[in-house]
């Protein structure tokens, strides 16, 4: 399960949480766990769709549809799964944990941006700049994944709901 960067129990929970239906491709049904693991393989490794499909024994065009369906399902559940601590008690607990880890007082989280490569088309190699905000336990509390690689990190922070 290291290929997917999640254990089998978490993958099973993810399959249930996303409420996906089995996909149909070339008159064969693709089970939800295969759908989810193909998408996880693609996202976790940055492999091309063909490689993710080969690993799951499905064609590239099915992987393309699967990626759209799984990614859309993830985004629809985003606000249920990624939450910023609102209550004072939660914020103080988070600040205390981060102080123990880093020695910095009054810090609620850690933020960084990175470039995520998008498989190239015929002419261009592209990437997105993705901003992630985590708490002391590396739990993601905010993600912004909509700006091209040309955007500066400070612009993304200032344009985010977190700011």
Coordinates of C-alpha atoms in Angstrom, one line a residue:
X1 CA 0.0 0.0 0.0
X2 CA 3.1 2.3 0.1
X3 CA 2.5 3.1 -3.6
X4 CA -0.8 4.9 -2.6
X5 CA 0.8 6.5 0.5
X6 CA -2.2 5.3 2.5
X7 CA -3.0 2.0 4.4
X8 CA -5.7 -0.3 3.3
X9 CA -8.1 0.8 6.0
X10 CA -7.8 4.4 5.0
X11 CA -8.4 3.5 1.4
X12 CA -11.5 1.6 2.3
X13 CA -12.8 4.6 4.3
X14 CA -12.0 6.9 1.4
X15 CA -14.0 4.6 -0.9
X16 CA -17.0 4.9 1.4
X17 CA -16.6 8.6 2.0
X18 CA -16.5 9.6 -1.6
X19 CA -19.8 7.8 -2.5
X20 CA -18.5 6.9 -5.9
X21 CA -20.3 4.5 -8.2
X22 CA -18.5 1.7 -10.1
X23 CA -17.2 3.0 -13.5
X24 CA -18.0 1.3 -16.8
X25 CA -15.4 1.1 -19.5
X26 CA -15.3 -1.0 -22.6
X27 CA -18.4 -2.9 -21.3
X28 CA -16.6 -3.9 -18.1
X29 CA -17.4 -2.5 -14.6
X30 CA -14.4 -0.9 -12.7
X31 CA -15.0 -1.4 -9.0
X32 CA -14.8 1.6 -6.7
X33 CA -11.6 0.5 -4.9
X34 CA -9.8 0.1 -8.3
X35 CA -11.1 3.6 -9.2
X36 CA -9.8 5.2 -6.0
X37 CA -6.5 3.4 -6.0
X38 CA -5.8 4.3 -9.7
X39 CA -6.5 8.0 -8.8
X40 CA -4.3 7.7 -5.6
X41 CA -1.5 6.1 -7.6
X42 CA -1.6 9.0 -10.2
X43 CA -1.7 11.7 -7.5
X44 CA 0.9 10.1 -5.1
X45 CA 3.5 9.4 -7.8
X46 CA 2.9 12.0 -10.4
X47 CA 2.9 9.2 -12.9
X48 CA 1.3 9.6 -16.3
X49 CA -2.2 8.2 -16.7
X50 CA -1.0 5.2 -18.8
X51 CA 1.2 4.1 -15.9
X52 CA -1.6 4.5 -13.4
X53 CA -3.8 2.5 -15.7
X54 CA -1.3 -0.2 -16.3
X55 CA -0.9 -0.7 -12.5
X56 CA -4.7 -1.1 -12.2
X57 CA -5.3 -3.0 -15.5
X58 CA -7.4 -0.2 -17.0
X59 CA -7.0 1.9 -20.1
X60 CA -5.8 5.5 -20.2
X61 CA -9.1 6.9 -21.2
X62 CA -10.7 5.2 -18.2
X63 CA -8.0 6.6 -15.9
X64 CA -8.8 10.1 -17.3
X65 CA -12.5 9.8 -16.4
X66 CA -11.6 8.2 -13.0
X67 CA -9.3 11.1 -12.2
X68 CA -12.0 13.6 -12.9
X69 CA -14.6 11.7 -10.9
X70 CA -12.4 11.1 -7.9
X71 CA -10.9 14.6 -7.8
X72 CA -14.4 16.1 -8.1
X73 CA -15.6 13.9 -5.2
X74 CA -12.7 14.9 -3.1
X75 CA -13.3 18.6 -3.7
X76 CA -17.0 18.2 -2.8
X77 CA -16.0 16.7 0.6
X78 CA -13.2 19.1 1.2
X79 CA -14.9 21.3 3.8
X80 CA -16.1 18.3 5.8
X81 CA -12.5 16.9 6.0
X82 CA -10.3 19.9 6.1
X83 CA -11.1 22.3 9.0
X84 CA -9.4 25.2 10.6
X85 CA -9.6 25.2 14.5
X86 CA -12.3 27.8 15.4
X87 CA -12.8 27.2 19.1
X88 CA -10.4 28.9 21.5
X89 CA -9.6 25.6 23.2
X90 CA -8.7 24.0 19.9
X91 CA -6.5 26.9 18.9
X92 CA -4.7 27.0 22.3
X93 CA -4.1 23.2 22.0
X94 CA -2.7 23.6 18.5
X95 CA -0.5 26.6 19.6
X96 CA 0.9 24.6 22.5
X97 CA 1.7 21.6 20.4
X98 CA 3.5 23.7 17.8
X99 CA 5.4 25.6 20.6
X100 CA 6.6 22.2 21.9
X101 CA 7.8 21.2 18.4
X102 CA 9.4 24.4 17.3
X103 CA 9.7 26.8 20.2
X104 CA 7.7 29.5 18.4
X105 CA 4.9 30.9 20.5
X106 CA 1.3 31.7 19.2
X107 CA 1.6 29.7 16.0
X108 CA -1.5 27.9 14.7
X109 CA 0.0 26.2 11.7
X110 CA 2.7 25.8 9.1
X111 CA 2.3 27.0 5.5
X112 CA 4.2 26.3 2.4
X113 CA 3.8 26.3 -1.4
X114 CA 5.1 23.8 -3.9
X115 CA 4.9 23.2 -7.6
X116 CA 2.9 20.2 -8.7
X117 CA 3.7 19.1 -12.2
X118 CA 0.8 18.6 -14.7
X119 CA 1.6 16.0 -17.4
X120 CA 2.8 17.9 -20.5
X121 CA 0.7 18.3 -23.6
X122 CA 2.4 18.3 -27.0
X123 CA 4.1 21.7 -26.5
X124 CA 4.2 22.7 -22.9
X125 CA 5.3 21.5 -19.5
X126 CA 3.1 23.0 -16.8
X127 CA 2.6 23.0 -13.1
X128 CA 0.4 24.5 -10.4
X129 CA 1.6 26.2 -7.3
X130 CA -0.2 24.5 -4.4
X131 CA -0.4 26.0 -0.9
X132 CA -1.0 23.7 2.0
X133 CA -1.5 24.8 5.7
X134 CA -1.0 22.1 8.4
X135 CA -1.3 21.9 12.2
X136 CA 1.2 20.4 14.6
X137 CA 0.0 16.9 13.8
X138 CA 0.5 17.4 10.0
X139 CA -3.3 17.5 9.6
X140 CA -4.2 19.6 6.5
X141 CA -6.4 22.5 7.4
X142 CA -6.4 24.5 4.2
X143 CA -5.4 23.8 0.5
X144 CA -5.3 26.2 -2.4
X145 CA -4.6 24.5 -5.7
X146 CA -5.8 26.8 -8.5
X147 CA -2.9 29.1 -9.4
X148 CA -0.3 28.5 -12.2
X149 CA 3.4 28.1 -11.5
X150 CA 4.0 31.7 -12.4
X151 CA 2.1 33.0 -9.3
X152 CA 4.2 34.1 -6.3
X153 CA 3.7 32.4 -3.0
X154 CA 2.8 35.7 -1.3
X155 CA 0.0 36.3 -3.9
X156 CA -1.5 32.9 -3.2
X157 CA -1.4 33.5 0.6
X158 CA -3.0 37.0 0.2
X159 CA -5.7 35.5 -2.1
X160 CA -6.6 32.6 0.2
X161 CA -9.4 32.3 2.7
X162 CA -6.7 31.7 5.3
X163 CA -5.4 35.3 4.9

